[in-house]
């Protein structure tokens, strides 16, 4: 059995902690033979555990503690700590591993609830489970399990990920956010998000991209941690891209472009920072797949 989970890009600007898309980079977990103890074969770096302390197995064994130990093989092309849902992909794969090996029969809805409870942000995990574009909310204050969400088709466009060669931890990127802001500002921030989502649903990417760049919730506070954001906004404006936003907690910046603008935009991004990884991606429509 092989479990494949896509990367995700959360927020889409004003859809902070609520909107996300699934992307064509993947974590794969292959289940090999039974063994005396759990063992994960991978080449993801010495700091990633190969035993039960690995996040994948912590999650799987919490949900299904009596699973028979197995050898597993893990591969991933989702860069770590870059705002592309690398840890979400591991959490989602752990839930699916328990689901399949432990015959838990979890529904999609239940997987979204469990993953959100563990990760804390539905915008990171829900698209990895469902694929495509997801709008969700999480009642943090009420400490409820319920995570209402809607999956919808995200319009076709080219997607470029500008992935800096530095890590940014979500905790650091959240520490610069304010505890509160005014009612008036919140109403405006919410209205901008509403228009962004409605524009996506209407396949109006020029308007969606414009609204993505009008975020009031988080990007202005995080700008100092991601110095390239302002430069990339300018490239988008000059080259006729739909728009760009900080992917999750950053530092990756996601750029949405019409097909004929991609090549030139990618060249300019390379010139901006030759050490950054620049990937052309597409929307993953399926979410978790088990082969
Ligand atoms: N919505 C979350 C954030 C995603 O921007 O902090 C990253 O966990």
XYZ file of C-alpha atoms and ligand atoms in Angstrom:
299
model
C 0.000 0.000 0.000
C 1.182 3.504 -0.808
C -0.315 6.704 0.643
C 0.232 9.943 -1.284
C -0.535 13.354 0.258
C -0.218 16.700 -1.570
C 1.477 19.866 -0.342
C -0.806 22.749 0.603
C -0.669 26.502 0.406
C -2.740 28.218 3.073
C -4.329 31.662 3.454
C -4.472 32.964 -0.146
C -3.959 36.396 1.421
C -7.168 37.483 3.191
C -8.413 33.893 3.624
C -6.174 33.764 6.710
C -6.550 30.561 8.780
C -9.455 29.576 6.525
C -8.614 29.122 2.806
C -6.109 26.757 1.235
C -5.243 24.912 -1.975
C -3.594 21.558 -2.602
C -0.475 21.577 -4.800
C 1.381 19.118 -7.034
C 4.237 18.256 -4.641
C 3.824 15.082 -2.612
C 4.686 13.098 0.486
C 4.533 9.326 -0.179
C 4.474 6.617 2.462
C 4.874 3.056 1.301
C 3.979 0.207 3.654
C 6.527 -2.625 3.358
C 6.755 -5.870 5.360
C 5.841 -6.604 9.007
C 8.726 -6.121 11.410
C 9.647 -6.468 15.112
C 9.583 -2.697 15.485
C 8.470 0.299 13.439
C 11.116 1.537 11.024
C 10.887 4.354 8.474
C 13.369 4.317 5.609
C 13.917 7.803 4.227
C 16.542 10.164 2.896
C 14.933 13.315 4.270
C 17.790 14.187 6.623
C 19.379 12.925 9.855
C 17.113 15.127 11.998
C 13.956 13.266 10.881
C 13.460 10.217 13.168
C 13.208 6.745 11.671
C 11.407 5.149 14.646
C 8.154 5.614 16.594
C 9.149 9.144 17.550
C 8.551 10.218 13.925
C 5.440 12.445 13.739
C 3.846 10.062 11.215
C 3.936 7.155 13.659
C 3.070 9.278 16.691
C -0.172 10.263 14.944
C -0.928 6.793 13.559
C -0.309 5.040 16.884
C -2.331 7.590 18.830
C -5.328 6.794 16.625
C -4.685 3.034 16.405
C -2.350 1.997 19.258
C -2.411 -1.743 18.535
C -1.138 -1.674 14.944
C 1.417 -4.376 14.073
C 4.866 -2.793 13.522
C 5.964 -2.491 9.910
C 8.772 -1.185 7.787
C 7.773 1.955 5.896
C 9.401 3.955 3.141
C 8.865 7.718 3.139
C 9.716 10.117 0.315
C 8.773 13.768 -0.078
C 9.488 16.657 -2.395
C 7.673 19.154 -0.113
C 10.326 21.495 1.324
C 10.439 21.681 5.137
C 9.380 24.781 7.114
C 8.658 26.823 3.982
C 4.880 27.352 4.277
C 3.951 24.495 1.927
C 2.342 22.169 4.461
C 5.199 19.677 4.945
C 4.167 18.833 8.517
C 0.476 18.856 7.552
C 1.270 16.227 4.917
C 2.877 14.019 7.580
C -0.103 14.473 9.932
C -2.568 13.625 7.170
C -0.494 10.598 6.095
C -0.381 9.401 9.740
C -4.171 9.633 10.004
C -4.594 7.711 6.733
C -2.052 5.084 7.801
C -4.040 4.428 10.989
C -7.276 4.523 9.020
C -6.136 1.853 6.540
C -4.047 -0.427 8.757
C -6.454 -0.170 11.705
C -9.661 -0.331 9.617
C -10.987 2.806 11.336
C -13.333 3.668 8.468
C -12.850 7.419 8.977
C -14.955 9.716 6.808
C -13.352 12.655 4.990
C -15.084 14.997 7.460
C -13.675 13.139 10.453
C -10.166 13.181 8.954
C -10.434 16.964 8.516
C -11.551 17.322 12.157
C -8.768 15.122 13.551
C -6.085 16.755 11.390
C -7.257 20.252 12.383
C -7.271 19.318 16.058
C -3.662 18.147 15.771
C -2.291 20.853 13.436
C -4.413 23.760 14.629
C -5.177 25.288 11.213
C -7.791 23.795 8.857
C -6.428 25.796 5.899
C -3.195 23.770 6.064
C -4.630 20.286 6.442
C -8.077 20.234 4.789
C -6.847 20.684 1.183
C -4.280 17.893 1.710
C -7.215 15.582 2.519
C -9.757 16.782 -0.050
C -7.586 18.281 -2.810
C -8.387 21.498 -4.738
C -9.571 24.690 -2.957
C -11.039 24.558 0.546
C -12.674 27.218 2.711
C -12.968 26.154 6.361
C -13.434 27.467 9.869
C -12.360 26.223 13.246
C -14.136 27.244 16.451
C -10.952 27.623 18.497
C -12.609 29.429 21.381
C -15.310 26.801 21.842
C -12.770 23.944 21.776
C -15.118 22.069 19.482
C -14.160 19.274 17.110
C -16.423 20.514 14.348
C -14.677 22.028 11.299
C -17.220 23.206 8.727
C -15.557 23.256 5.291
C -16.406 23.573 1.615
C -14.308 22.174 -1.232
C -14.586 23.926 -4.574
C -12.883 23.869 -7.955
C -9.998 26.349 -8.190
C -9.821 27.931 -11.669
C -7.035 26.755 -14.003
C -3.985 29.016 -13.993
C -0.224 28.707 -13.754
C 1.148 28.631 -10.226
C 4.703 29.589 -9.377
C 6.191 28.940 -5.944
C 9.074 31.180 -4.923
C 10.698 29.146 -2.152
C 13.499 31.002 -0.304
C 16.400 28.888 0.906
C 15.733 29.897 4.507
C 13.265 28.282 6.900
C 10.562 30.179 8.786
C 8.788 28.428 11.635
C 5.042 28.993 11.958
C 5.529 29.874 15.641
C 7.939 32.686 14.718
C 5.692 33.903 11.907
C 2.666 33.956 14.249
C 4.557 35.761 17.009
C 4.586 38.995 14.966
C 0.775 39.084 14.601
C -1.205 41.524 16.768
C -3.487 40.265 19.565
C -6.307 42.471 18.356
C -7.274 45.194 15.928
C -10.256 47.464 15.534
C -13.802 46.346 14.679
C -13.756 48.637 11.652
C -10.548 47.057 10.332
C -11.900 43.556 10.951
C -15.070 44.315 8.962
C -12.971 45.547 6.052
C -10.581 42.567 6.259
C -13.515 40.161 6.267
C -15.216 41.887 3.301
C -11.993 41.645 1.262
C -11.802 37.903 2.020
C -15.444 37.455 1.017
C -14.835 39.088 -2.377
C -11.655 37.020 -2.904
C -13.568 33.779 -2.297
C -16.549 34.825 -4.425
C -14.157 35.743 -7.258
C -12.500 32.289 -7.068
C -15.935 30.647 -7.189
C -16.755 32.763 -10.246
C -13.415 31.883 -11.910
C -12.568 35.578 -11.891
C -8.832 35.283 -11.202
C -7.948 38.920 -11.954
C -10.306 40.018 -9.160
C -9.299 37.150 -6.854
C -5.620 38.046 -7.328
C -6.314 41.709 -6.648
C -8.110 40.850 -3.397
C -5.336 38.418 -2.379
C -2.988 41.384 -2.384
C -5.319 43.464 -0.201
C -5.011 41.216 2.849
C -5.401 43.030 6.166
C -5.080 40.064 8.568
C -1.464 38.972 8.472
C 0.777 39.862 5.506
C 1.551 43.427 6.561
C 2.824 42.158 9.939
C 4.809 39.309 8.420
C 6.319 41.459 5.663
C 9.473 42.130 7.670
C 10.152 38.367 7.896
C 9.755 37.933 4.109
C 11.574 40.834 2.454
C 10.929 39.549 -1.095
C 7.157 39.912 -0.821
C 7.136 43.598 -1.824
C 9.502 42.992 -4.793
C 7.427 40.051 -6.020
C 4.231 42.125 -5.771
C 5.857 44.653 -8.043
C 6.923 41.947 -10.531
C 3.321 40.649 -10.548
C 1.978 44.145 -11.216
C 4.459 44.863 -13.994
C 4.187 41.471 -15.704
C 0.413 41.103 -15.540
C 0.284 38.163 -13.101
C -3.058 37.755 -11.303
C -1.431 38.248 -7.908
C 0.725 36.731 -5.201
C 0.437 35.928 -1.505
C 2.436 34.562 1.395
C 1.954 30.808 1.357
C 0.858 29.728 4.847
C 3.144 31.264 7.441
C 5.832 31.802 4.755
C 8.516 32.249 3.648
C 7.284 30.819 0.305
C 5.393 33.243 -1.924
C 2.834 31.812 -4.338
C 2.232 33.605 -7.620
C -0.833 33.012 -9.801
C -0.343 33.873 -13.479
C -2.013 33.508 -16.865
C -0.065 30.912 -18.905
C 1.565 33.436 -21.246
C 3.118 35.392 -18.357
C 4.783 32.463 -16.603
C 8.115 32.229 -18.405
C 9.065 35.884 -18.043
C 7.817 36.015 -14.440
C 9.951 32.965 -13.565
C 13.024 34.557 -15.122
C 12.532 37.709 -13.057
C 12.070 35.642 -9.897
C 15.342 33.800 -10.563
C 17.080 37.135 -11.034
C 15.641 38.387 -7.723
C 17.264 35.604 -5.685
C 19.384 32.965 -7.377
C 19.417 30.821 -4.195
C 15.626 30.515 -4.065
C 13.938 27.424 -5.490
C 11.389 28.418 -8.113
C 8.832 25.779 -9.060
C 5.992 25.753 -11.518
C 3.166 23.804 -9.885
C -0.459 22.955 -10.499
C -3.495 22.406 -8.304
C -3.860 18.860 -6.971
C -7.550 18.014 -7.453
C -7.681 14.690 -5.553
C -6.161 15.091 -2.069
C -5.019 11.888 -0.290
C -4.631 8.944 -2.608
C -4.080 5.339 -1.571
C -2.657 2.984 -4.182
N -2.957 29.997 8.514
C -1.717 29.597 9.138
C -0.824 30.810 9.270
C -1.061 28.575 8.280
O -0.751 31.618 8.349
O -0.182 30.971 10.312
C 0.275 28.160 8.798
O 0.185 27.277 9.849
